Amino acid sequence: MKRLLAINCGSTSTKIAWFEDATMVHKDSLDVPLADLATMPKVLDQLAYRTAQVTGFLAEHGCSVADLAMVVSRAGTIWHVPEAGAYEVNDLMIATLRYAPAAQHASSLSALIGVELVAGTDVPVIIYDPTCVDGVDPVAKITGIPEVVNMPVLHLLNTRKAGRTYAASVGKRYDELTLVIAHLGGGISLGLHERGRVVDWVYDDEGPMSPQRAGRIPTRYLADLCYDGSRNHQQMRMYLAGGAGLAAWFGTQDVRDVEAMIVAGDTRAELVYRAMALGVAKAIGELAVVRAGSVDQILLTGGIAYSAQFTAMVSDLVSFIAPVTVLPGEQEMEALAEGGLRVLGGEEPLYPYESLPPGYSSIEEIRAHPSFLA
């Protein structure tokens, strides 16, 4: 029997699960209160706090790190890698997450917590299915500004898991199918998964609005908004990717609240909600044309996929492209553990992490000259 620990840090929670083979034996989602977060303005400031949460979880359930075959962590804000799958948490990744991350996000703490936990042991720590896999068609990265290369980012962990789950349900392998998969959460992102590779994508800042994201905004309006003096650079980034979407329209990020407004006769809520669904449908169509409409199945997953109303609005618009399957919720902890088991069983490779941050030539340089994002 192989025991694995999965760690998944989100903005305001630390999710932990203990697996025995593929069976989740213990799990918890531990809140990080906003009042505590306010005392830790930088993501790295939270490392000791969240590590203590994980060690407390292990103590509560009588679990020992020494019994583990592997720690599998959600990938943090590393730089782009060439393949999906598993990467070892090596010195370069640790230095990158500490001193030169691609962005400020609590997910970066997942691997660092793993390293802290296994110190002094030979238990390996890996990440699985990072958001930043650059295996897309080169044409997908071209923009109208030569200096701006659109690098792929999407919710890969949950969408690849959804792809595997659907494939198994129809007696196929994930790498035999072409799927458009939409992750419907606080941010909405979509990918065109062709035979195991994401060949094109729509990230949560370039597609539909979502509960927390502005989505695609015409540049003529966005330029004016950025220079109207109401927000500085960091405030604007946080607004577009945290305070916009349904949160800006209605002061709530919960689609159930918006649906309750619609039931109560709020026509503005109905219009905005339908616009969000239309945005998802447009993005599905956008990805379908990349392979001239040759798509085996469209999958809707994530928390919003629990809404029959929302998924019906999307399905009604896109079912002419391919059949639609709804796989509600997230299975990120299971995806982490299953990925780790495939690595331990020799079914998948474990890649070395070799992506230096832009502008750096060595680990020593990263440590000596931290990024302003660190």
mmCIF file of C-alpha atoms in Angstrom:
data_model
loop_
_atom_site.group_PDB
_atom_site.id
_atom_site.type_symbol
_atom_site.label_atom_id
_atom_site.label_comp_id
_atom_site.label_asym_id
_atom_site.label_seq_id
_atom_site.Cartn_x
_atom_site.Cartn_y
_atom_site.Cartn_z
ATOM 1 C CA MET A 1 0.000 0.000 0.000
ATOM 2 C CA LYS A 2 1.259 3.475 -0.913
ATOM 3 C CA ARG A 3 0.375 6.437 1.279
ATOM 4 C CA LEU A 4 0.297 9.915 -0.236
ATOM 5 C CA LEU A 5 -0.352 13.386 1.137
ATOM 6 C CA ALA A 6 -2.007 15.922 -1.171
ATOM 7 C CA ILE A 7 -1.679 19.658 -0.427
ATOM 8 C CA ASN A 8 -3.662 22.341 -2.229
ATOM 9 C CA CYS A 9 -3.418 25.928 -0.985
ATOM 10 C CA GLY A 10 -6.060 28.372 -2.178
ATOM 11 C CA SER A 11 -6.423 32.054 -1.467
ATOM 12 C CA THR A 12 -8.305 31.594 1.821
ATOM 13 C CA SER A 13 -8.043 27.865 2.556
ATOM 14 C CA THR A 14 -5.555 25.027 2.893
ATOM 15 C CA LYS A 15 -6.890 21.741 1.543
ATOM 16 C CA ILE A 16 -5.204 18.567 2.756
ATOM 17 C CA ALA A 17 -5.911 14.901 2.056
ATOM 18 C CA TRP A 18 -4.280 11.647 3.156
ATOM 19 C CA PHE A 19 -4.566 8.784 0.688
ATOM 20 C CA GLU A 20 -3.938 5.081 0.975
ATOM 21 C CA ASP A 21 -3.455 4.110 -2.649
ATOM 22 C CA ALA A 22 -6.392 5.806 -4.436
ATOM 23 C CA THR A 23 -8.625 5.901 -1.342
ATOM 24 C CA MET A 24 -8.951 9.252 0.411
ATOM 25 C CA VAL A 25 -8.822 8.312 4.105
ATOM 26 C CA HIS A 26 -8.694 11.777 5.704
ATOM 27 C CA LYS A 27 -9.369 15.202 4.265
ATOM 28 C CA ASP A 28 -9.937 18.743 5.458
ATOM 29 C CA SER A 29 -10.221 22.270 4.141
ATOM 30 C CA LEU A 30 -8.827 24.639 6.742
ATOM 31 C CA ASP A 31 -9.799 28.288 6.512
ATOM 32 C CA VAL A 32 -7.291 31.109 6.641
ATOM 33 C CA PRO A 33 -9.388 33.953 8.096
ATOM 34 C CA LEU A 34 -9.210 37.308 6.363
ATOM 35 C CA ALA A 35 -8.113 38.915 9.637
ATOM 36 C CA ASP A 36 -5.092 36.595 9.725
ATOM 37 C CA LEU A 37 -4.357 37.155 6.036
ATOM 38 C CA ALA A 38 -4.259 40.899 6.682
ATOM 39 C CA THR A 39 -1.228 40.361 8.937
ATOM 40 C CA MET A 40 0.570 38.424 6.164
ATOM 41 C CA PRO A 41 0.517 40.684 3.101
ATOM 42 C CA LYS A 42 3.012 38.622 1.092
ATOM 43 C CA VAL A 43 2.175 35.048 0.139
ATOM 44 C CA LEU A 44 5.471 33.773 1.548
ATOM 45 C CA ASP A 45 4.553 35.297 4.931
ATOM 46 C CA GLN A 46 1.885 32.578 5.199
ATOM 47 C CA LEU A 47 4.287 29.622 4.936
ATOM 48 C CA ALA A 48 4.740 28.963 8.670
ATOM 49 C CA TYR A 49 1.021 29.512 9.354
ATOM 50 C CA ARG A 50 -0.135 27.066 6.706
ATOM 51 C CA THR A 51 2.596 24.530 7.474
ATOM 52 C CA ALA A 52 1.300 24.501 11.036
ATOM 53 C CA GLN A 53 -2.182 23.799 9.676
ATOM 54 C CA VAL A 54 -0.892 20.755 7.798
ATOM 55 C CA THR A 55 1.138 19.412 10.732
ATOM 56 C CA GLY A 56 -1.922 19.870 12.922
ATOM 57 C CA PHE A 57 -3.989 17.863 10.432
ATOM 58 C CA LEU A 58 -1.423 15.040 10.491
ATOM 59 C CA ALA A 59 -1.323 15.026 14.297
ATOM 60 C CA GLU A 60 -5.110 15.009 14.554
ATOM 61 C CA HIS A 61 -5.363 11.897 12.410
ATOM 62 C CA GLY A 62 -2.290 10.119 13.769
ATOM 63 C CA CYS A 63 -0.486 10.256 10.428
ATOM 64 C CA SER A 64 3.295 10.234 10.141
ATOM 65 C CA VAL A 65 5.342 11.769 7.325
ATOM 66 C CA ALA A 66 7.710 8.812 7.663
ATOM 67 C CA ASP A 67 4.932 6.531 6.353
ATOM 68 C CA LEU A 68 4.513 8.473 3.121
ATOM 69 C CA ALA A 69 5.547 7.278 -0.313
ATOM 70 C CA MET A 70 5.136 10.785 -1.712
ATOM 71 C CA VAL A 71 3.813 14.305 -1.137
ATOM 72 C CA VAL A 72 1.894 15.637 -4.144
ATOM 73 C CA SER A 73 1.295 19.380 -4.170
ATOM 74 C CA ARG A 74 -0.727 21.711 -6.291
ATOM 75 C CA ALA A 75 1.618 23.521 -8.623
ATOM 76 C CA GLY A 76 2.253 27.125 -7.705
ATOM 77 C CA THR A 77 3.218 30.123 -9.789
ATOM 78 C CA ILE A 78 6.157 28.548 -11.545
ATOM 79 C CA TRP A 79 7.200 29.465 -15.083
ATOM 80 C CA HIS A 80 6.065 27.572 -18.152
ATOM 81 C CA VAL A 81 6.980 23.927 -18.571
ATOM 82 C CA PRO A 82 6.840 21.866 -21.783
ATOM 83 C CA GLU A 83 4.573 19.002 -20.665
ATOM 84 C CA ALA A 84 1.599 18.340 -18.427
ATOM 85 C CA GLY A 85 2.056 15.850 -15.606
ATOM 86 C CA ALA A 86 4.504 15.510 -12.719
ATOM 87 C CA TYR A 87 7.551 17.636 -11.868
ATOM 88 C CA GLU A 88 9.974 17.149 -9.038
ATOM 89 C CA VAL A 89 10.166 19.941 -6.486
ATOM 90 C CA ASN A 90 13.890 20.638 -6.827
ATOM 91 C CA ASP A 91 16.147 23.494 -5.748
ATOM 92 C CA LEU A 92 15.311 25.572 -8.828
ATOM 93 C CA MET A 93 11.566 25.318 -8.216
ATOM 94 C CA ILE A 94 11.982 26.189 -4.535
ATOM 95 C CA ALA A 95 14.127 29.226 -5.364
ATOM 96 C CA THR A 96 11.639 30.320 -8.028
ATOM 97 C CA LEU A 97 8.630 30.056 -5.717
ATOM 98 C CA ARG A 98 10.455 31.928 -2.963
ATOM 99 C CA TYR A 99 12.262 34.647 -4.885
ATOM 100 C CA ALA A 100 10.971 34.923 -8.455
ATOM 101 C CA PRO A 101 7.403 33.581 -8.782
ATOM 102 C CA ALA A 102 5.403 34.220 -11.917
ATOM 103 C CA ALA A 103 2.664 35.779 -9.749
ATOM 104 C CA GLN A 104 1.540 36.200 -6.154
ATOM 105 C CA HIS A 105 -0.774 33.299 -5.326
ATOM 106 C CA ALA A 106 -1.161 31.043 -2.309
ATOM 107 C CA SER A 107 -0.900 27.932 -4.495
ATOM 108 C CA SER A 108 2.863 28.535 -4.461
ATOM 109 C CA LEU A 109 2.910 27.542 -0.792
ATOM 110 C CA SER A 110 1.716 23.980 -1.499
ATOM 111 C CA ALA A 111 5.096 22.677 -2.674
ATOM 112 C CA LEU A 112 7.019 24.711 -0.087
ATOM 113 C CA ILE A 113 4.918 23.198 2.700
ATOM 114 C CA GLY A 114 5.682 19.755 1.321
ATOM 115 C CA VAL A 115 9.395 20.489 1.429
ATOM 116 C CA GLU A 116 9.128 21.732 5.010
ATOM 117 C CA LEU A 117 7.254 18.594 6.076
ATOM 118 C CA VAL A 118 9.692 16.053 4.617
ATOM 119 C CA ALA A 119 12.911 17.787 5.686
ATOM 120 C CA GLY A 120 15.355 15.157 6.925
ATOM 121 C CA THR A 121 13.550 12.277 5.187
ATOM 122 C CA ASP A 122 13.795 10.754 1.708
ATOM 123 C CA VAL A 123 10.097 11.271 0.935
ATOM 124 C CA PRO A 124 9.802 12.857 -2.546
ATOM 125 C CA VAL A 125 7.738 15.991 -3.158
ATOM 126 C CA ILE A 126 6.236 16.600 -6.589
ATOM 127 C CA ILE A 127 3.740 18.917 -8.244
ATOM 128 C CA TYR A 128 1.173 17.717 -10.746
ATOM 129 C CA ASP A 129 -0.509 19.375 -13.736
ATOM 130 C CA PRO A 130 0.594 23.000 -13.322
ATOM 131 C CA THR A 131 -1.493 25.761 -14.862
ATOM 132 C CA CYS A 132 1.335 26.843 -17.162
ATOM 133 C CA VAL A 133 2.060 24.076 -19.688
ATOM 134 C CA ASP A 134 3.355 25.338 -23.019
ATOM 135 C CA GLY A 135 2.376 22.504 -25.333
ATOM 136 C CA VAL A 136 -0.089 24.530 -27.393
ATOM 137 C CA ASP A 137 -0.096 25.189 -31.110
ATOM 138 C CA PRO A 138 2.419 28.012 -31.756
ATOM 139 C CA VAL A 139 -0.177 29.994 -33.708
ATOM 140 C CA ALA A 140 -2.308 30.266 -30.548
ATOM 141 C CA LYS A 141 0.313 32.452 -28.859
ATOM 142 C CA ILE A 142 0.452 35.182 -31.512
ATOM 143 C CA THR A 143 -1.087 38.560 -30.651
ATOM 144 C CA GLY A 144 -1.436 41.868 -32.459
ATOM 145 C CA ILE A 145 1.448 43.295 -30.426
ATOM 146 C CA PRO A 146 4.720 41.584 -31.374
ATOM 147 C CA GLU A 147 6.198 42.173 -27.915
ATOM 148 C CA VAL A 148 3.264 40.398 -26.236
ATOM 149 C CA VAL A 149 3.336 36.608 -26.507
ATOM 150 C CA ASN A 150 0.161 35.074 -25.108
ATOM 151 C CA MET A 151 1.424 32.188 -22.985
ATOM 152 C CA PRO A 152 -1.053 29.438 -22.039
ATOM 153 C CA VAL A 153 -2.563 29.375 -18.560
ATOM 154 C CA LEU A 154 -5.623 27.401 -17.481
ATOM 155 C CA HIS A 155 -7.059 25.252 -14.684
ATOM 156 C CA LEU A 156 -5.307 22.119 -15.934
ATOM 157 C CA LEU A 157 -5.466 19.956 -12.808
ATOM 158 C CA ASN A 158 -9.249 19.741 -12.638
ATOM 159 C CA THR A 159 -9.901 19.773 -16.396
ATOM 160 C CA ARG A 160 -7.469 16.928 -17.163
ATOM 161 C CA LYS A 161 -9.073 14.955 -14.336
ATOM 162 C CA ALA A 162 -12.496 15.640 -15.866
ATOM 163 C CA GLY A 163 -11.172 14.465 -19.223
ATOM 164 C CA ARG A 164 -9.919 11.204 -17.724
ATOM 165 C CA THR A 165 -13.190 10.679 -15.844
ATOM 166 C CA TYR A 166 -15.299 11.190 -18.957
ATOM 167 C CA ALA A 167 -13.070 8.997 -21.111
ATOM 168 C CA ALA A 168 -13.284 6.140 -18.614
ATOM 169 C CA SER A 169 -17.080 6.462 -18.536
ATOM 170 C CA VAL A 170 -17.277 5.741 -22.279
ATOM 171 C CA GLY A 171 -14.597 3.057 -22.343
ATOM 172 C CA LYS A 172 -11.950 5.295 -23.905
ATOM 173 C CA ARG A 173 -8.624 6.776 -22.880
ATOM 174 C CA TYR A 174 -8.250 10.515 -22.358
ATOM 175 C CA ASP A 175 -5.520 10.598 -25.003
ATOM 176 C CA GLU A 176 -7.863 9.095 -27.619
ATOM 177 C CA LEU A 177 -10.331 11.993 -27.569
ATOM 178 C CA THR A 178 -10.681 15.626 -28.599
ATOM 179 C CA LEU A 179 -12.524 17.521 -25.872
ATOM 180 C CA VAL A 180 -13.458 21.106 -25.110
ATOM 181 C CA ILE A 181 -13.415 21.335 -21.314
ATOM 182 C CA ALA A 182 -14.688 24.369 -19.410
ATOM 183 C CA HIS A 183 -13.723 24.887 -15.774
ATOM 184 C CA LEU A 184 -16.512 26.962 -14.229
ATOM 185 C CA GLY A 185 -15.323 28.399 -10.925
ATOM 186 C CA GLY A 186 -14.393 31.724 -9.393
ATOM 187 C CA GLY A 187 -12.441 32.100 -12.596
ATOM 188 C CA ILE A 188 -13.589 30.445 -15.826
ATOM 189 C CA SER A 189 -11.042 28.921 -18.190
ATOM 190 C CA LEU A 190 -11.373 26.532 -21.097
ATOM 191 C CA GLY A 191 -9.054 24.272 -23.044
ATOM 192 C CA LEU A 192 -9.120 22.277 -26.262
ATOM 193 C CA HIS A 193 -7.709 18.907 -25.218
ATOM 194 C CA GLU A 194 -6.621 16.946 -28.267
ATOM 195 C CA ARG A 195 -5.411 13.411 -27.582
ATOM 196 C CA GLY A 196 -3.938 14.309 -24.216
ATOM 197 C CA ARG A 197 -2.478 17.695 -25.185
ATOM 198 C CA VAL A 198 -4.020 21.129 -24.673
ATOM 199 C CA VAL A 199 -3.582 22.728 -28.092
ATOM 200 C CA ASP A 200 -5.440 25.998 -27.445
ATOM 201 C CA TRP A 201 -7.103 27.685 -24.501
ATOM 202 C CA VAL A 202 -9.160 30.595 -23.198
ATOM 203 C CA TYR A 203 -7.973 31.807 -19.795
ATOM 204 C CA ASP A 204 -10.076 33.621 -17.225
ATOM 205 C CA ASP A 205 -8.815 37.046 -18.293
ATOM 206 C CA GLU A 206 -9.561 36.631 -22.007
ATOM 207 C CA GLY A 207 -12.942 34.934 -22.116
ATOM 208 C CA PRO A 208 -16.240 35.098 -20.235
ATOM 209 C CA MET A 209 -16.759 37.090 -17.085
ATOM 210 C CA SER A 210 -16.987 34.923 -13.991
ATOM 211 C CA PRO A 211 -17.913 35.299 -10.318
ATOM 212 C CA GLN A 212 -14.594 37.089 -9.631
ATOM 213 C CA ARG A 213 -13.096 37.997 -13.030
ATOM 214 C CA ALA A 214 -13.775 40.729 -15.541
ATOM 215 C CA GLY A 215 -13.010 38.441 -18.464
ATOM 216 C CA ARG A 216 -12.488 39.867 -21.927
ATOM 217 C CA ILE A 217 -12.734 43.671 -21.920
ATOM 218 C CA PRO A 218 -12.398 45.691 -25.159
ATOM 219 C CA THR A 219 -8.990 47.378 -25.126
ATOM 220 C CA ARG A 220 -10.435 50.825 -25.887
ATOM 221 C CA TYR A 221 -12.376 50.717 -22.627
ATOM 222 C CA LEU A 222 -9.704 48.972 -20.610
ATOM 223 C CA ALA A 223 -7.056 51.545 -21.534
ATOM 224 C CA ASP A 224 -9.305 54.355 -20.329
ATOM 225 C CA LEU A 225 -10.092 52.498 -17.090
ATOM 226 C CA CYS A 226 -6.407 51.896 -16.383
ATOM 227 C CA TYR A 227 -5.564 55.571 -16.761
ATOM 228 C CA ASP A 228 -8.532 57.214 -15.060
ATOM 229 C CA GLY A 229 -6.566 57.530 -11.805
ATOM 230 C CA SER A 230 -8.948 55.483 -9.668
ATOM 231 C CA ARG A 231 -6.577 52.535 -9.144
ATOM 232 C CA ASN A 232 -2.844 51.944 -9.254
ATOM 233 C CA HIS A 233 -1.292 49.043 -11.162
ATOM 234 C CA GLN A 234 -1.631 46.460 -8.394
ATOM 235 C CA GLN A 235 -5.137 47.572 -7.458
ATOM 236 C CA MET A 236 -6.241 47.278 -11.077
ATOM 237 C CA ARG A 237 -4.837 43.760 -11.387
ATOM 238 C CA MET A 238 -6.598 42.724 -8.168
ATOM 239 C CA TYR A 239 -9.873 44.273 -9.340
ATOM 240 C CA LEU A 240 -9.820 42.577 -12.743
ATOM 241 C CA ALA A 241 -8.952 39.175 -11.241
ATOM 242 C CA GLY A 242 -10.767 39.221 -7.925
ATOM 243 C CA GLY A 243 -13.280 42.031 -7.595
ATOM 244 C CA ALA A 244 -14.936 42.107 -11.010
ATOM 245 C CA GLY A 245 -17.561 39.872 -12.653
ATOM 246 C CA LEU A 246 -20.550 38.953 -10.511
ATOM 247 C CA ALA A 247 -18.769 40.413 -7.460
ATOM 248 C CA ALA A 248 -18.744 43.849 -9.100
ATOM 249 C CA TRP A 249 -22.284 43.594 -10.408
ATOM 250 C CA PHE A 250 -23.998 42.218 -7.308
ATOM 251 C CA GLY A 251 -21.554 42.167 -4.401
ATOM 252 C CA THR A 252 -21.605 38.366 -4.310
ATOM 253 C CA GLN A 253 -19.506 35.652 -5.917
ATOM 254 C CA ASP A 254 -22.101 32.934 -5.312
ATOM 255 C CA VAL A 255 -24.172 32.047 -8.365
ATOM 256 C CA ARG A 256 -26.896 30.744 -6.036
ATOM 257 C CA ASP A 257 -27.406 34.311 -4.815
ATOM 258 C CA VAL A 258 -27.741 35.545 -8.386
ATOM 259 C CA GLU A 259 -30.204 32.780 -9.250
ATOM 260 C CA ALA A 260 -32.263 33.743 -6.199
ATOM 261 C CA MET A 261 -32.356 37.331 -7.500
ATOM 262 C CA ILE A 262 -33.608 36.038 -10.848
ATOM 263 C CA VAL A 263 -36.358 33.997 -9.177
ATOM 264 C CA ALA A 264 -37.345 37.174 -7.299
ATOM 265 C CA GLY A 265 -37.831 38.945 -10.616
ATOM 266 C CA ASP A 266 -34.541 40.865 -10.917
ATOM 267 C CA THR A 267 -34.241 41.359 -14.689
ATOM 268 C CA ARG A 268 -30.760 42.879 -14.444
ATOM 269 C CA ALA A 269 -29.489 39.764 -12.652
ATOM 270 C CA GLU A 270 -31.020 37.595 -15.367
ATOM 271 C CA LEU A 271 -29.368 39.657 -18.107
ATOM 272 C CA VAL A 272 -25.896 39.561 -16.514
ATOM 273 C CA TYR A 273 -26.147 35.853 -15.696
ATOM 274 C CA ARG A 274 -27.156 35.072 -19.253
ATOM 275 C CA ALA A 275 -24.243 37.180 -20.501
ATOM 276 C CA MET A 276 -21.858 35.051 -18.432
ATOM 277 C CA ALA A 277 -23.334 31.856 -19.886
ATOM 278 C CA LEU A 278 -23.176 33.319 -23.392
ATOM 279 C CA GLY A 279 -19.513 34.135 -22.816
ATOM 280 C CA VAL A 280 -18.803 30.501 -21.928
ATOM 281 C CA ALA A 281 -20.651 29.322 -25.027
ATOM 282 C CA LYS A 282 -18.724 31.751 -27.246
ATOM 283 C CA ALA A 283 -15.437 30.509 -25.814
ATOM 284 C CA ILE A 284 -16.437 26.890 -26.502
ATOM 285 C CA GLY A 285 -17.232 27.815 -30.083
ATOM 286 C CA GLU A 286 -13.957 29.723 -30.346
ATOM 287 C CA LEU A 287 -12.006 26.606 -29.372
ATOM 288 C CA ALA A 288 -14.085 24.248 -31.510
ATOM 289 C CA VAL A 289 -13.136 26.077 -34.699
ATOM 290 C CA VAL A 290 -9.439 25.458 -33.983
ATOM 291 C CA ARG A 291 -10.059 21.907 -35.241
ATOM 292 C CA ALA A 292 -12.835 22.853 -37.667
ATOM 293 C CA GLY A 293 -15.516 21.642 -35.261
ATOM 294 C CA SER A 294 -14.055 18.154 -34.903
ATOM 295 C CA VAL A 295 -14.811 17.705 -31.192
ATOM 296 C CA ASP A 296 -15.887 14.456 -29.538
ATOM 297 C CA GLN A 297 -17.441 15.949 -26.407
ATOM 298 C CA ILE A 298 -17.855 19.193 -24.476
ATOM 299 C CA LEU A 299 -17.351 18.922 -20.706
ATOM 300 C CA LEU A 300 -18.563 21.429 -18.108
ATOM 301 C CA THR A 301 -16.908 21.077 -14.715
ATOM 302 C CA GLY A 302 -16.150 23.142 -11.600
ATOM 303 C CA GLY A 303 -18.376 24.541 -8.889
ATOM 304 C CA ILE A 304 -20.790 26.430 -11.162
ATOM 305 C CA ALA A 305 -21.474 23.180 -13.019
ATOM 306 C CA TYR A 306 -23.715 22.249 -10.070
ATOM 307 C CA SER A 307 -26.157 24.843 -11.404
ATOM 308 C CA ALA A 308 -28.621 23.148 -13.732
ATOM 309 C CA GLN A 309 -29.815 26.563 -14.856
ATOM 310 C CA PHE A 310 -26.376 27.778 -15.898
ATOM 311 C CA THR A 311 -25.253 24.561 -17.582
ATOM 312 C CA ALA A 312 -28.545 24.385 -19.478
ATOM 313 C CA MET A 313 -28.044 27.910 -20.817
ATOM 314 C CA VAL A 314 -24.578 26.960 -22.063
ATOM 315 C CA SER A 315 -25.591 23.534 -23.378
ATOM 316 C CA ASP A 316 -28.500 24.928 -25.376
ATOM 317 C CA LEU A 317 -26.070 27.124 -27.313
ATOM 318 C CA VAL A 318 -23.234 24.668 -27.974
ATOM 319 C CA SER A 319 -24.783 21.213 -28.300
ATOM 320 C CA PHE A 320 -24.800 21.615 -32.098
ATOM 321 C CA ILE A 321 -20.985 21.364 -31.929
ATOM 322 C CA ALA A 322 -20.794 18.175 -29.847
ATOM 323 C CA PRO A 323 -22.696 16.468 -27.027
ATOM 324 C CA VAL A 324 -22.330 18.088 -23.606
ATOM 325 C CA THR A 325 -21.489 16.253 -20.394
ATOM 326 C CA VAL A 326 -21.692 17.970 -17.013
ATOM 327 C CA LEU A 327 -19.185 16.840 -14.360
ATOM 328 C CA PRO A 328 -19.870 19.213 -11.464
ATOM 329 C CA GLY A 329 -17.413 20.109 -8.746
ATOM 330 C CA GLU A 330 -13.672 19.743 -8.480
ATOM 331 C CA GLN A 331 -11.603 16.627 -7.946
ATOM 332 C CA GLU A 332 -8.263 18.309 -7.507
ATOM 333 C CA MET A 333 -7.176 16.295 -4.469
ATOM 334 C CA GLU A 334 -8.001 13.038 -6.228
ATOM 335 C CA ALA A 335 -6.195 14.276 -9.337
ATOM 336 C CA LEU A 336 -3.072 15.000 -7.304
ATOM 337 C CA ALA A 337 -3.070 11.583 -5.636
ATOM 338 C CA GLU A 338 -3.817 9.681 -8.836
ATOM 339 C CA GLY A 339 -1.016 11.517 -10.616
ATOM 340 C CA GLY A 340 1.384 10.620 -7.829
ATOM 341 C CA LEU A 341 0.334 6.977 -7.966
ATOM 342 C CA ARG A 342 0.931 6.835 -11.710
ATOM 343 C CA VAL A 343 4.429 8.209 -11.163
ATOM 344 C CA LEU A 344 5.137 5.734 -8.361
ATOM 345 C CA GLY A 345 3.822 2.906 -10.540
ATOM 346 C CA GLY A 346 6.003 3.856 -13.498
ATOM 347 C CA GLU A 347 3.001 4.745 -15.677
ATOM 348 C CA GLU A 348 4.068 8.384 -16.067
ATOM 349 C CA PRO A 349 7.472 10.084 -16.041
ATOM 350 C CA LEU A 350 8.641 12.471 -13.355
ATOM 351 C CA TYR A 351 10.094 15.496 -15.115
ATOM 352 C CA PRO A 352 12.891 17.658 -13.738
ATOM 353 C CA TYR A 353 11.930 21.305 -13.309
ATOM 354 C CA GLU A 354 14.311 23.326 -15.500
ATOM 355 C CA SER A 355 12.482 26.603 -16.241
ATOM 356 C CA LEU A 356 14.549 29.615 -15.212
ATOM 357 C CA PRO A 357 12.494 32.768 -14.678
ATOM 358 C CA PRO A 358 12.878 35.375 -17.426
ATOM 359 C CA GLY A 359 15.932 37.552 -16.830
ATOM 360 C CA TYR A 360 17.731 35.034 -14.607
ATOM 361 C CA SER A 361 20.589 32.727 -15.556
ATOM 362 C CA SER A 362 21.112 30.677 -12.369
ATOM 363 C CA ILE A 363 19.670 29.718 -8.991
ATOM 364 C CA GLU A 364 22.287 31.897 -7.306
ATOM 365 C CA GLU A 365 21.112 34.929 -9.263
ATOM 366 C CA ILE A 366 17.493 34.244 -8.292
ATOM 367 C CA ARG A 367 18.401 34.116 -4.610
ATOM 368 C CA ALA A 368 20.612 37.204 -4.800
ATOM 369 C CA HIS A 369 18.106 39.374 -6.716
ATOM 370 C CA PRO A 370 14.518 38.599 -5.722
ATOM 371 C CA SER A 371 11.730 39.684 -8.071
ATOM 372 C CA PHE A 372 9.442 42.510 -6.996
ATOM 373 C CA LEU A 373 6.703 39.845 -6.909
ATOM 374 C CA ALA A 374 8.507 37.841 -4.236
#
